[in-house]
Amino acid sequence: MAAAVMAVAPGGGGGDFSDLREIKKQLLSVAERSRERGLQHSGKWAAELAFALEPLPLNELPPPPALTEEDARDLDAYTLAKSYFDLKEYDRAAYFLRGCKSQKAYFLYMYSRYLSGEKKKDDETVDSLGPLEKGQVKNEALRELRVELSKKHKARELDGFGLYLYGVVLRKLDLVKEAIDVFVEAAHVLPLHWGAWLELCNLITDKEMLKFLSLPDTWMKEFFLAHIYTELQLIEEALQKYQSLIDAGFSKSTYIISQIAVAYHNIRDIDKALSIFNELRKQDPYRIENMDTFSNLLYVRSMKPELSYLAHNLCEIDKYRVETCCVIGNYYSLRSQHEKAALYFQRALKLNPRYLGAWTLMGHEYMEMKNTSAAIQAYRHAIEVNKRDYRAWYGLGQTYEILKMPFYCLYYYRRAHQLRPNDSRMLVALGECYEKLNQLVEAKKCYWRAYAVGDVEKMALVKLAKLHEQLNESEQAAQCYLKYIQDIYSCGEVVEHLEVSTAFRYLAQYYFKCKLWDEASACAQKCCAFNDNCGNGVGCWDSLVVSRTPSRKEQVATDRCCNLSDFLLSVLVVVPKEKKIFRFVCLPFATFLEALSAQLKISSSAVLESHKFV
């Protein structure tokens, strides 16, 4: 079935939520059918969503699935094999299901073989940190499964669950186009199975690709669109979708609440995300899913007590869950115990070698330990798991930047930017890379774009100004520095950056060249407030004093004190005409008086008698 038959507007949707009772029946039914086939995550998703809706009366509960003659013949073998399957004895389950003809038993037979191959592959790669090269370590069962499922597919003998498994096999063999077509077909045949929608999400790389998918017009499509918008970093659209689902009657769904928290995490609205996660933990205190994302937020805010409590709490619930290991790893990382943190991320990967977050976080820890080779391998593993993980691409760019390999660095930063086009950090990194490659026009574009989308780290304008300064474009540099200072002071930050004093220094020099004395003096005085640039501020003041055209009496005072900055870390101002009035800042008066008397070679009392000081 071709996936690009009919264009579907990404924002549109014909999902009908008018009959929530019918929707709950469908969810309960598909939850049971998923569990019968060993699809635990799909069953859990449907059950959680059903729980968010009002309970059904006894006479409206969905009946159990009807048994066919084939089901009856295979019932004994299926029941025995399912018990082995639940104990993760996949080869044993598949052995007893040989020759079964019913759809349910056949699916469990093929799925057992698939999971057996995956388990063996994981056992071989669990201790490896090297990149998974094609053909190096693979699931040996995939090709056989593809041949058998392909025959069934051509004969149209696969139900919705069978099509889902066929799509998974195709995706594992990197047959992406064929996999997309099969997953779309599975969504049409069995639209209530969340697993098929989720696999389809993993294969869609951009919004344009989404537009040309022929998707079934069902209420499930609304959940799919909300999820894929979150994955594609289209957060505004995703939040709109989730809000519409809440309004439709799913306000109690912990799945939707967690997805909204993840969406705010993705746009770095940390306060909002933390608030939602805290509310989620009140509603579902034993929840482990998504708690690693919660721990990332606590880590960014350096909330050690809260992160410690979360780590201990999850250990009490289940210390051998992947998310628990990642939370503990974040806790040790926040305490700068990077070796211990990396150990817990490795433990997480032993539990699930395809867990994306653990690979990325382990790459960060290796970067902290200056182990660039291991960091590169970890980030590449993360990309193998999910090519849309911008953090892994960005991490690779940083690693190659440390290794002073700018062309590699540029490639990886570009990939990160494609995934996060409105993230200023990616744009600033790209600009720095272009600057190192002497592609200054491209660098200027990146810095300006980073400022335009909302500069998170408040560095884009400074870098752009320095670039203009390097190119002798003084007017543009001054404008950038001025905007930077306005932004810093308008957001109410504690101003302690070196870059702020650098901006004031440049503006003082720029205004001085333009003979704008008042503006130059104001900037020079601001510059002197910063210890790291006080000398430059005093130098600006000396230039100002010399460059003015004072009266004869003022000139005498200036001549006697023109080298005062050699003795004082202070500011000299020659003010109203015909009066000897000097103002010095940054020094106690006694120290100032002593230094001034030494400079003028007269006693302190003589200074006090002959001058008026303010």
CSV table of N, CA and C in Angstrom, one decimal, residues 384-457:
chain,number,residue,atom,x,y,z
A,384,GLU,N,22.4,5.9,16.4
A,384,GLU,CA,21.9,4.6,15.9
A,384,GLU,C,20.5,4.3,16.4
A,385,VAL,N,20.2,4.6,17.7
A,385,VAL,CA,18.9,4.4,18.3
A,385,VAL,C,17.9,5.3,17.7
A,386,ASN,N,18.2,6.6,17.6
A,386,ASN,CA,17.3,7.6,17.1
A,386,ASN,C,18.0,8.7,16.5
A,387,LYS,N,17.8,8.8,15.1
A,387,LYS,CA,18.6,9.8,14.4
A,387,LYS,C,18.0,11.2,14.6
A,388,ARG,N,16.9,11.3,15.3
A,388,ARG,CA,16.3,12.7,15.6
A,388,ARG,C,16.8,13.2,16.9
A,389,ASP,N,17.7,12.6,17.6
A,389,ASP,CA,18.2,13.1,18.9
A,389,ASP,C,19.3,14.2,18.7
A,390,TYR,N,18.8,15.4,18.7
A,390,TYR,CA,19.7,16.6,18.5
A,390,TYR,C,20.8,16.6,19.5
A,391,ARG,N,20.6,16.1,20.7
A,391,ARG,CA,21.6,16.2,21.7
A,391,ARG,C,22.9,15.4,21.4
A,392,ALA,N,22.6,14.3,20.7
A,392,ALA,CA,23.8,13.4,20.3
A,392,ALA,C,24.5,14.1,19.2
A,393,TRP,N,23.8,14.7,18.2
A,393,TRP,CA,24.5,15.4,17.1
A,393,TRP,C,25.3,16.6,17.6
A,394,TYR,N,24.7,17.3,18.6
A,394,TYR,CA,25.3,18.5,19.1
A,394,TYR,C,26.5,18.0,20.0
A,395,GLY,N,26.4,16.9,20.7
A,395,GLY,CA,27.5,16.4,21.5
A,395,GLY,C,28.7,16.0,20.6
A,396,LEU,N,28.4,15.4,19.4
A,396,LEU,CA,29.5,15.0,18.5
A,396,LEU,C,30.2,16.3,18.0
A,397,GLY,N,29.4,17.3,17.7
A,397,GLY,CA,30.0,18.6,17.3
A,397,GLY,C,30.9,19.2,18.3
A,398,GLN,N,30.5,19.1,19.6
A,398,GLN,CA,31.4,19.6,20.6
A,398,GLN,C,32.6,18.8,20.8
A,399,THR,N,32.5,17.5,20.6
A,399,THR,CA,33.7,16.6,20.8
A,399,THR,C,34.7,16.9,19.7
A,400,TYR,N,34.2,17.0,18.4
A,400,TYR,CA,35.2,17.3,17.4
A,400,TYR,C,35.7,18.7,17.4
A,401,GLU,N,35.0,19.6,18.1
A,401,GLU,CA,35.5,21.0,18.3
A,401,GLU,C,36.7,20.9,19.2
A,402,ILE,N,36.6,20.1,20.3
A,402,ILE,CA,37.7,19.9,21.2
A,402,ILE,C,38.9,19.3,20.5
A,403,LEU,N,38.6,18.4,19.6
A,403,LEU,CA,39.7,17.8,18.8
A,403,LEU,C,40.2,18.7,17.7
A,404,LYS,N,39.7,19.9,17.6
A,404,LYS,CA,40.1,20.9,16.6
A,404,LYS,C,39.9,20.3,15.1
A,405,MET,N,38.8,19.8,14.9
A,405,MET,CA,38.4,19.2,13.5
A,405,MET,C,37.2,20.0,13.1
A,406,PRO,N,37.3,21.2,12.6
A,406,PRO,CA,36.2,22.1,12.3
A,406,PRO,C,35.2,21.6,11.2
A,407,PHE,N,35.7,20.9,10.2
A,407,PHE,CA,34.8,20.4,9.2
A,407,PHE,C,33.9,19.3,9.7
A,408,TYR,N,34.4,18.4,10.5
A,408,TYR,CA,33.6,17.4,11.2
A,408,TYR,C,32.6,18.1,12.1
A,409,CYS,N,33.1,19.0,12.8
A,409,CYS,CA,32.3,19.8,13.8
A,409,CYS,C,31.1,20.5,13.1
A,410,LEU,N,31.4,21.1,11.9
A,410,LEU,CA,30.4,21.8,11.2
A,410,LEU,C,29.3,20.9,10.7
A,411,TYR,N,29.6,19.7,10.3
A,411,TYR,CA,28.7,18.7,9.8
A,411,TYR,C,27.7,18.3,10.9
A,412,TYR,N,28.2,18.1,12.1
A,412,TYR,CA,27.4,17.6,13.2
A,412,TYR,C,26.5,18.7,13.7
A,413,TYR,N,27.1,19.9,13.8
A,413,TYR,CA,26.3,21.1,14.3
A,413,TYR,C,25.1,21.4,13.3
A,414,ARG,N,25.4,21.2,12.0
A,414,ARG,CA,24.4,21.4,11.0
A,414,ARG,C,23.2,20.4,11.2
A,415,ARG,N,23.6,19.2,11.5
A,415,ARG,CA,22.5,18.1,11.7
A,415,ARG,C,21.7,18.5,13.0
A,416,ALA,N,22.4,19.0,14.0
A,416,ALA,CA,21.7,19.4,15.2
A,416,ALA,C,20.7,20.6,14.9
A,417,HIS,N,21.2,21.5,14.1
A,417,HIS,CA,20.4,22.7,13.8
A,417,HIS,C,19.2,22.3,12.9
A,418,GLN,N,19.3,21.3,12.1
A,418,GLN,CA,18.2,20.9,11.3
A,418,GLN,C,17.1,20.3,12.1
A,419,LEU,N,17.5,19.7,13.2
A,419,LEU,CA,16.5,19.1,14.1
A,419,LEU,C,15.9,20.2,15.1
A,420,ARG,N,16.7,21.2,15.4
A,420,ARG,CA,16.3,22.3,16.3
A,420,ARG,C,16.6,23.6,15.6
A,421,PRO,N,15.8,24.0,14.6
A,421,PRO,CA,16.1,25.2,13.9
A,421,PRO,C,16.0,26.5,14.7
A,422,ASN,N,15.2,26.5,15.7
A,422,ASN,CA,15.0,27.7,16.5
A,422,ASN,C,15.7,27.6,17.9
A,423,ASP,N,16.7,26.8,18.0
A,423,ASP,CA,17.5,26.7,19.2
A,423,ASP,C,18.8,27.5,19.0
A,424,SER,N,18.9,28.6,19.8
A,424,SER,CA,20.0,29.5,19.7
A,424,SER,C,21.3,28.9,19.9
A,425,ARG,N,21.4,27.9,20.8
A,425,ARG,CA,22.7,27.2,21.1
A,425,ARG,C,23.3,26.6,19.8
A,426,MET,N,22.4,25.9,19.0
A,426,MET,CA,22.9,25.3,17.8
A,426,MET,C,23.4,26.4,16.8
A,427,LEU,N,22.7,27.5,16.8
A,427,LEU,CA,23.1,28.6,15.8
A,427,LEU,C,24.4,29.2,16.3
A,428,VAL,N,24.6,29.4,17.6
A,428,VAL,CA,25.8,30.0,18.1
A,428,VAL,C,27.0,29.1,17.8
A,429,ALA,N,26.8,27.8,18.0
A,429,ALA,CA,27.8,26.8,17.8
A,429,ALA,C,28.2,26.8,16.3
A,430,LEU,N,27.2,26.8,15.4
A,430,LEU,CA,27.4,26.9,14.0
A,430,LEU,C,28.2,28.2,13.6
A,431,GLY,N,27.8,29.3,14.2
A,431,GLY,CA,28.5,30.5,13.9
A,431,GLY,C,30.0,30.5,14.3
A,432,GLU,N,30.3,29.9,15.5
A,432,GLU,CA,31.7,29.8,15.9
A,432,GLU,C,32.5,28.9,15.0
A,433,CYS,N,31.8,27.8,14.5
A,433,CYS,CA,32.5,26.9,13.6
A,433,CYS,C,32.8,27.6,12.2
A,434,TYR,N,31.8,28.4,11.7
A,434,TYR,CA,32.0,29.1,10.5
A,434,TYR,C,33.2,30.2,10.7
A,435,GLU,N,33.2,30.7,11.9
A,435,GLU,CA,34.2,31.7,12.2
A,435,GLU,C,35.6,31.1,12.1
A,436,LYS,N,35.7,29.9,12.7
A,436,LYS,CA,37.0,29.2,12.7
A,436,LYS,C,37.4,28.8,11.2
A,437,LEU,N,36.4,28.6,10.4
A,437,LEU,CA,36.7,28.3,9.0
A,437,LEU,C,36.8,29.5,8.1
A,438,ASN,N,36.8,30.7,8.8
A,438,ASN,CA,37.0,32.0,8.1
A,438,ASN,C,35.8,32.3,7.1
A,439,GLN,N,34.7,31.6,7.4
A,439,GLN,CA,33.4,31.9,6.6
A,439,GLN,C,32.6,32.9,7.4
A,440,LEU,N,33.1,34.2,7.3
A,440,LEU,CA,32.6,35.2,8.3
A,440,LEU,C,31.2,35.6,7.9
A,441,VAL,N,30.8,35.7,6.6
A,441,VAL,CA,29.4,36.0,6.3
A,441,VAL,C,28.4,35.1,6.8
A,442,GLU,N,28.7,33.7,6.7
A,442,GLU,CA,27.9,32.7,7.3
A,442,GLU,C,27.8,32.8,8.8
A,443,ALA,N,29.0,33.1,9.4
A,443,ALA,CA,29.0,33.2,10.9
A,443,ALA,C,28.1,34.4,11.3
A,444,LYS,N,28.1,35.5,10.6
A,444,LYS,CA,27.3,36.7,11.0
A,444,LYS,C,25.8,36.3,10.9
A,445,LYS,N,25.5,35.6,9.8
A,445,LYS,CA,24.1,35.1,9.7
A,445,LYS,C,23.6,34.3,10.8
A,446,CYS,N,24.5,33.3,11.3
A,446,CYS,CA,24.1,32.4,12.4
A,446,CYS,C,23.9,33.2,13.7
A,447,TYR,N,24.9,34.1,14.0
A,447,TYR,CA,24.8,34.9,15.2
A,447,TYR,C,23.5,35.7,15.2
A,448,TRP,N,23.2,36.4,14.1
A,448,TRP,CA,22.0,37.2,14.1
A,448,TRP,C,20.7,36.4,14.2
A,449,ARG,N,20.7,35.2,13.5
A,449,ARG,CA,19.6,34.4,13.6
A,449,ARG,C,19.4,33.9,15.1
A,450,ALA,N,20.5,33.6,15.7
A,450,ALA,CA,20.4,33.1,17.1
A,450,ALA,C,19.8,34.2,18.0
A,451,TYR,N,20.2,35.4,17.8
A,451,TYR,CA,19.6,36.5,18.5
A,451,TYR,C,18.1,36.7,18.2
A,452,ALA,N,17.8,36.5,17.0
A,452,ALA,CA,16.4,36.7,16.5
A,452,ALA,C,15.4,35.7,17.1
A,453,VAL,N,15.9,34.4,17.3
A,453,VAL,CA,15.0,33.3,17.8
A,453,VAL,C,15.0,33.3,19.3
A,454,GLY,N,15.7,34.2,20.0
A,454,GLY,CA,15.7,34.2,21.4
A,454,GLY,C,17.0,33.6,22.0
A,455,ASP,N,18.0,34.4,22.2
A,455,ASP,CA,19.3,33.9,22.6
A,455,ASP,C,19.3,33.4,24.1
A,456,VAL,N,19.4,32.1,24.3
A,456,VAL,CA,19.2,31.5,25.6
A,456,VAL,C,20.4,31.9,26.5
A,457,GLU,N,21.6,31.9,25.9
A,457,GLU,CA,22.8,32.2,26.7
A,457,GLU,C,23.3,33.6,26.6
